[in-house]
Coordinates of C-alpha atoms and ligand atoms in Angstrom, one line a residue:
X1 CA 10.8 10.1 -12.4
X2 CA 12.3 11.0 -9.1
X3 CA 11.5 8.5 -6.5
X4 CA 11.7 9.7 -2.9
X5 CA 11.0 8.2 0.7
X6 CA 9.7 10.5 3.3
X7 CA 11.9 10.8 6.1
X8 CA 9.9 8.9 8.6
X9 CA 8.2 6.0 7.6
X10 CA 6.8 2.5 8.3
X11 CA 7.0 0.6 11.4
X12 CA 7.2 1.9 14.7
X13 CA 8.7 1.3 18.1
X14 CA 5.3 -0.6 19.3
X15 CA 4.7 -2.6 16.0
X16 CA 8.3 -3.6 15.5
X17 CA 8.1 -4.7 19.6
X18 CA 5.0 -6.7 19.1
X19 CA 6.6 -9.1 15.8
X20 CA 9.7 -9.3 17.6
X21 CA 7.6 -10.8 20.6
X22 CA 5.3 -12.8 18.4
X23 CA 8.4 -14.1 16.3
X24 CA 9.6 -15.6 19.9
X25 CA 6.2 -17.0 20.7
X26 CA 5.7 -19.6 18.2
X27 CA 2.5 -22.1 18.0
X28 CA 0.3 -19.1 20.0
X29 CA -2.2 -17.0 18.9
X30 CA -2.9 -13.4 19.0
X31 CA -5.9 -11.9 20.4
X32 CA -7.2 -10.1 17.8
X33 CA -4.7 -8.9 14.9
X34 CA -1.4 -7.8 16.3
X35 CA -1.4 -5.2 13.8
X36 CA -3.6 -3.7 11.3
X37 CA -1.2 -5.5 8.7
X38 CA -2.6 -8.3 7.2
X39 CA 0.3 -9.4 4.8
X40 CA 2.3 -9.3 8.0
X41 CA 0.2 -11.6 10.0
X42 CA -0.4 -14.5 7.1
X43 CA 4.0 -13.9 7.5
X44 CA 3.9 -14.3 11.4
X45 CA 1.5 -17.7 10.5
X46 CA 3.5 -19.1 7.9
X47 CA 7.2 -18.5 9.4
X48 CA 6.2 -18.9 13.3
X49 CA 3.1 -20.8 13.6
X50 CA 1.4 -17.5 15.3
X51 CA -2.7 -18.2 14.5
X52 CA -5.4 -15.9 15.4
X53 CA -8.1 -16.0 17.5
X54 CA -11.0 -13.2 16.6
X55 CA -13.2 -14.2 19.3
X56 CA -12.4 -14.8 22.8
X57 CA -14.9 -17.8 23.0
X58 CA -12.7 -19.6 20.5
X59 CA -9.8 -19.6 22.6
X60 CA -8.7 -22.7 24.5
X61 CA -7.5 -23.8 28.1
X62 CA -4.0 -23.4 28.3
X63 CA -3.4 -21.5 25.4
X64 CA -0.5 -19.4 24.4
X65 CA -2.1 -15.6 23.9
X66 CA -0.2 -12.9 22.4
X67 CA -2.0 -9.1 23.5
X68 CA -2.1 -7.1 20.2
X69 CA -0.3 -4.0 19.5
X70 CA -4.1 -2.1 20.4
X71 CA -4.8 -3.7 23.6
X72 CA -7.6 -5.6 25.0
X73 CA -10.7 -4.4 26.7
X74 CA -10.3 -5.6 31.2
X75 CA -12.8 -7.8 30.8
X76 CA -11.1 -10.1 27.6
X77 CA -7.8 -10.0 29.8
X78 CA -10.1 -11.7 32.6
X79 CA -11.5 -14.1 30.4
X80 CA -7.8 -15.3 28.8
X81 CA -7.1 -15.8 32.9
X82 CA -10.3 -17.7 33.4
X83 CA -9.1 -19.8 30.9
X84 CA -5.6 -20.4 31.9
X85 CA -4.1 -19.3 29.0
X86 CA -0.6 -18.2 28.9
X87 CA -0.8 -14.5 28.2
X88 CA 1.9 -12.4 26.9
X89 CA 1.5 -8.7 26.6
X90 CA 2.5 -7.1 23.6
X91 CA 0.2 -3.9 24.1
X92 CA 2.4 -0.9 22.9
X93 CA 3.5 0.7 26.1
X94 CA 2.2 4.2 24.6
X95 CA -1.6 2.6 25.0
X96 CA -0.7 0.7 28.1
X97 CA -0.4 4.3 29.2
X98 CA -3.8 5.7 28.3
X99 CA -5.4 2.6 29.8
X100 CA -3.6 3.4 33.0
X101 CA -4.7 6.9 33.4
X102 CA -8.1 6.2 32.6
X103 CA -8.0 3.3 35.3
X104 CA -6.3 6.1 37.9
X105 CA -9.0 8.9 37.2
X106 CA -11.8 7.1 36.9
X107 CA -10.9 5.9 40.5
X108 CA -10.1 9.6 41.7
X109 CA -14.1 10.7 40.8
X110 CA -13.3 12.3 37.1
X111 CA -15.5 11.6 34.4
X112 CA -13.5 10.4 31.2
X113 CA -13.4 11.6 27.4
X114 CA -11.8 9.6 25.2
X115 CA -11.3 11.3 21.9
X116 CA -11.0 8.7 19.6
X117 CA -13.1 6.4 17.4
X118 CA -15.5 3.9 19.5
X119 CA -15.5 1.0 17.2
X120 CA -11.4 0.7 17.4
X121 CA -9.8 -1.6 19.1
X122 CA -7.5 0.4 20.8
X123 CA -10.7 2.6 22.6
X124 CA -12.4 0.0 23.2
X125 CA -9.7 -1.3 25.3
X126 CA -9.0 1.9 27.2
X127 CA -12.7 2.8 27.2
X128 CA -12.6 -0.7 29.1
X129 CA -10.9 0.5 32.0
X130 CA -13.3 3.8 33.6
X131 CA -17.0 3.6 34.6
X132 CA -18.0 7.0 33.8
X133 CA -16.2 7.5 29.9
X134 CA -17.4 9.2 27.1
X135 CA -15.8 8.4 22.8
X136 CA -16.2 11.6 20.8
X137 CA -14.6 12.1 17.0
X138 CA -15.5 15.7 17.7
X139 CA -15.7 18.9 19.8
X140 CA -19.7 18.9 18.6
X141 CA -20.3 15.5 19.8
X142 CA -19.4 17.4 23.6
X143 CA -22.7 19.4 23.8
X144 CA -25.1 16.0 23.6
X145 CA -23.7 14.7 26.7
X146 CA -24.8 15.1 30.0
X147 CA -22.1 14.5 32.5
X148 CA -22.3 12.9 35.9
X149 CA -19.0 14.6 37.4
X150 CA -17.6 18.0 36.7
X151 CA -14.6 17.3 36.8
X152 CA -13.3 16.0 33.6
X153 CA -10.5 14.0 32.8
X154 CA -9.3 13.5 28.9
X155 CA -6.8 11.4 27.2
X156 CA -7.0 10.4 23.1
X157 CA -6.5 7.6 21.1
X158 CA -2.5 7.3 20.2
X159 CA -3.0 8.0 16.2
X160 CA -4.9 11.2 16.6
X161 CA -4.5 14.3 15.0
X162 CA -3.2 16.8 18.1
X163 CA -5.2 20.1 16.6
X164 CA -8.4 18.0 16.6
X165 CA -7.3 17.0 20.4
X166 CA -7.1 20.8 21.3
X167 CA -10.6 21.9 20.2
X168 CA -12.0 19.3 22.2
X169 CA -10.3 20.4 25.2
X170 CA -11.1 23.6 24.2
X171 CA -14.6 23.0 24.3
X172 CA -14.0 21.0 27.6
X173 CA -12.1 24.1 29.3
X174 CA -15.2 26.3 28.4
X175 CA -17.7 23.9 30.2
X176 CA -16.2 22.6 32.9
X177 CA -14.2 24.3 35.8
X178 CA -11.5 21.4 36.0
X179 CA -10.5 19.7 32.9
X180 CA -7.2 17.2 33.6
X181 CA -5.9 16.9 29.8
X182 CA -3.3 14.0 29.0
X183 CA -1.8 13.9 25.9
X184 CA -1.5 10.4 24.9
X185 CA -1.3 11.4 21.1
X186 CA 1.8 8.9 20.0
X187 CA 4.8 10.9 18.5
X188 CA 5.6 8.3 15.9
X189 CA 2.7 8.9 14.2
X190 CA 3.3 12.5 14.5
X191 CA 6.6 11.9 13.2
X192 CA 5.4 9.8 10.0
X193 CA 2.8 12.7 9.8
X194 CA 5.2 15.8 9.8
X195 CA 7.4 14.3 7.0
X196 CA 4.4 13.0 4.9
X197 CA 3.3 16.4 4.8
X198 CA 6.7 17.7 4.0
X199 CA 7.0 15.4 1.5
X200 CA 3.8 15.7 -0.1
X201 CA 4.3 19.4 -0.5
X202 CA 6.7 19.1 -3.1
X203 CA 5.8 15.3 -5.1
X204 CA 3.5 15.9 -7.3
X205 CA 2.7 12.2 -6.3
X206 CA 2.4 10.4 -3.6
X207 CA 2.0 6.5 -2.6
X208 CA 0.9 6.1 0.8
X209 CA 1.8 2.3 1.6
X210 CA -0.6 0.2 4.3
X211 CA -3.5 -1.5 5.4
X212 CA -6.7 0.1 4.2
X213 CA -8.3 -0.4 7.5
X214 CA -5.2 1.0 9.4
X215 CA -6.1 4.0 11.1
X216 CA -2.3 5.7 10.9
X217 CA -2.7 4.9 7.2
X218 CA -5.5 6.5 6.5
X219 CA -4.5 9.6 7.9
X220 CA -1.4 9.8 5.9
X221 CA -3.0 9.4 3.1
X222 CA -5.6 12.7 4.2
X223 CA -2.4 14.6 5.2
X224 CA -0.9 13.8 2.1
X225 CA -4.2 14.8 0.0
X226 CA -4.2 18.0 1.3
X227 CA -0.8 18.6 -0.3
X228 CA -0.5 16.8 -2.9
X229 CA -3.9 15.9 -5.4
X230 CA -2.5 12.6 -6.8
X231 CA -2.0 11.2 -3.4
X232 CA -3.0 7.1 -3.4
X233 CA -3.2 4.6 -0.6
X234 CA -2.0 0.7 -1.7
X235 CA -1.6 -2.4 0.1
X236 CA 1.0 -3.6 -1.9
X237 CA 3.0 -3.3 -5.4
X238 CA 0.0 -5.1 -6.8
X239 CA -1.9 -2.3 -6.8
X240 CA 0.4 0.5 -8.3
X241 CA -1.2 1.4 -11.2
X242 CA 1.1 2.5 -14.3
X243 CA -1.0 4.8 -15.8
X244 CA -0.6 7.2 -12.2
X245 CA 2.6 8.1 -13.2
X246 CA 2.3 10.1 -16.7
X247 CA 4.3 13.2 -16.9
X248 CA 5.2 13.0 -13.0
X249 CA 8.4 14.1 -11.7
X250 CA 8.7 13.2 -8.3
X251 CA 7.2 10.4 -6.8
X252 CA 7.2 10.9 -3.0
X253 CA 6.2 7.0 -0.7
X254 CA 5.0 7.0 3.0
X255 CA 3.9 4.0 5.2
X256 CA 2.1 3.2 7.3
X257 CA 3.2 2.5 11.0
X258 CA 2.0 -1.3 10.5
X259 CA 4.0 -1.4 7.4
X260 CA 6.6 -4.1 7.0
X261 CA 9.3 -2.8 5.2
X262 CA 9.7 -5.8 2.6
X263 CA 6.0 -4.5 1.4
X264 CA 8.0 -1.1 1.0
X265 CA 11.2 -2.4 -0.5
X266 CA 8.3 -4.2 -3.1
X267 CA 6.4 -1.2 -3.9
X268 CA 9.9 0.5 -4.3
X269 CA 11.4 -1.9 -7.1
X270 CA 8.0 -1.6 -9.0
X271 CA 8.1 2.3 -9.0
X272 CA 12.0 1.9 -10.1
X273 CA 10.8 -0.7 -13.2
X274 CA 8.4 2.4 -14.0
Ligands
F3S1 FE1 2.6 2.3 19.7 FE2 2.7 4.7 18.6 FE3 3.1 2.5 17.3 S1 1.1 4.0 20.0 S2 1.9 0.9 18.2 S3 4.4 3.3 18.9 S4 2.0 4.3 16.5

């Protein structure tokens, strides 16, 4: 059996900026995961000392704080200064941005749309930053609300699918007489998305590598399904299961943008002992 990466993969520009900060921060703590990685993070604690802190509440005076790769919603980042902690921002610029034009908007008299999903931390954080904002995961969720302003400002979550984006401004543009669109959609996942899809159009399998509660991960791992039936999502080489591989040809891996790539490398030399 063939094995073959796609040709964008793994970590990106904002995940490999936030380790490379945390690596240089040791004995601090992250607000929140850094990244939707947890083999990564138990790394980061073992080799630098970096803990975690899941609740603001836990955090103490004077504490070293590492900003995750998702950002934090205004009123945490008022909180860590309340407390005096020493805060260092590893937000990936490309969600720094969102938050910004959300912030700027929002202050100009434009009501917000976030397309995204509410309960991530990434929306919650830019969400954070308007008065007047609105989450939808869909162009249907549009017709239920009842906006204050008509003039409409949109920006979506950095791991989006951009078609999905443009029938939601579509559905803005038919309702509203100004619409202000901002795509915010991050081209490295669009990049690890175009060759996944490539990819997975000619494996007749495919290992999609990553957290299970990574939101990038998840979506290569739809993308791939579409392509490509025997398309499975795994953590690590623990989970590659022999029995997968029967009369395959060509085994095609992607990863997600969290992924470290000694997980990869792993998952790599297991498929090669196949
Ligand atoms: Fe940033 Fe894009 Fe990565 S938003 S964290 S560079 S997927």
């Amino acid at each position: 059996m063939e094995i073959k990466l796609a040709s964008s993969y793994g970590f990106c520009f904002g995940v490999k900026r936030a380790i490379q900060i945390a690596s240089e921060h040791q004995n601090s703590f992250t607000m929140g995961p850094l990244i939707h990685n947890q083999k990564e993070i138990d790394r980061l604690k073992n080799e630098n000392n970096v803990g975690l802190y899941e609740n603001i509440d836990d955090v103490n005076n004077g504490d070293t704080v590492i900003i995750r790769t998702h950002g934090i919603p205004k009123n945490d980042l008022h909180t860590l200064k309340q407390k005096e902690a020493k805060v260092i921002n590893a937000t990936c610029p490309f969600v720094t941005t969102p938050q910004n034009i959300v912030k700027k908007m929002s202050s100009e008299g434009y009501s917000i749309v976030i397309f995204g999903d509410s309960s991530h931390p990434e929306v919650k954080g830019v969400k954070s930053y308007g008065d007047d904002v609105y989450v939808v995961l869909n162009s249907d969720e549009l017709k239920t609300i009842k906006f204050k302003n008509d003039k409409i400002a949109t920006v979506a979550q950095t791991t989006r699918k951009k078609d999905e984006y443009l029938k939601i401004v579509n559905e803005l543009m038919l309702t509203h007489k100004e619409v202000r669109v901002f795509n915010t959609i991050c081209d490295a996942t669009f990049e690890n998305q175009a060759a996944a899809r490539e990819l997975s159009l000619e494996a007749d399998i495919m290992i999609v590598i990553g957290g299970k509660n990574s939101s990038n991960t998840k979506q290569l791992l739809d993308i791939c399904k579409t392509n490509c039936f025997d398309s499975y999502l795994i953590e690590d080489e623990s989970e590659i299961n022999p029995n997968w591989f029967k009369n395959k040809k060509l085994c095609g891996i992607t990863a997600g943008a969290s992924t470290p790539d000694w997980v990869i490398q792993k998952c790599v030399d297991k498929l090669r002992e196949l």
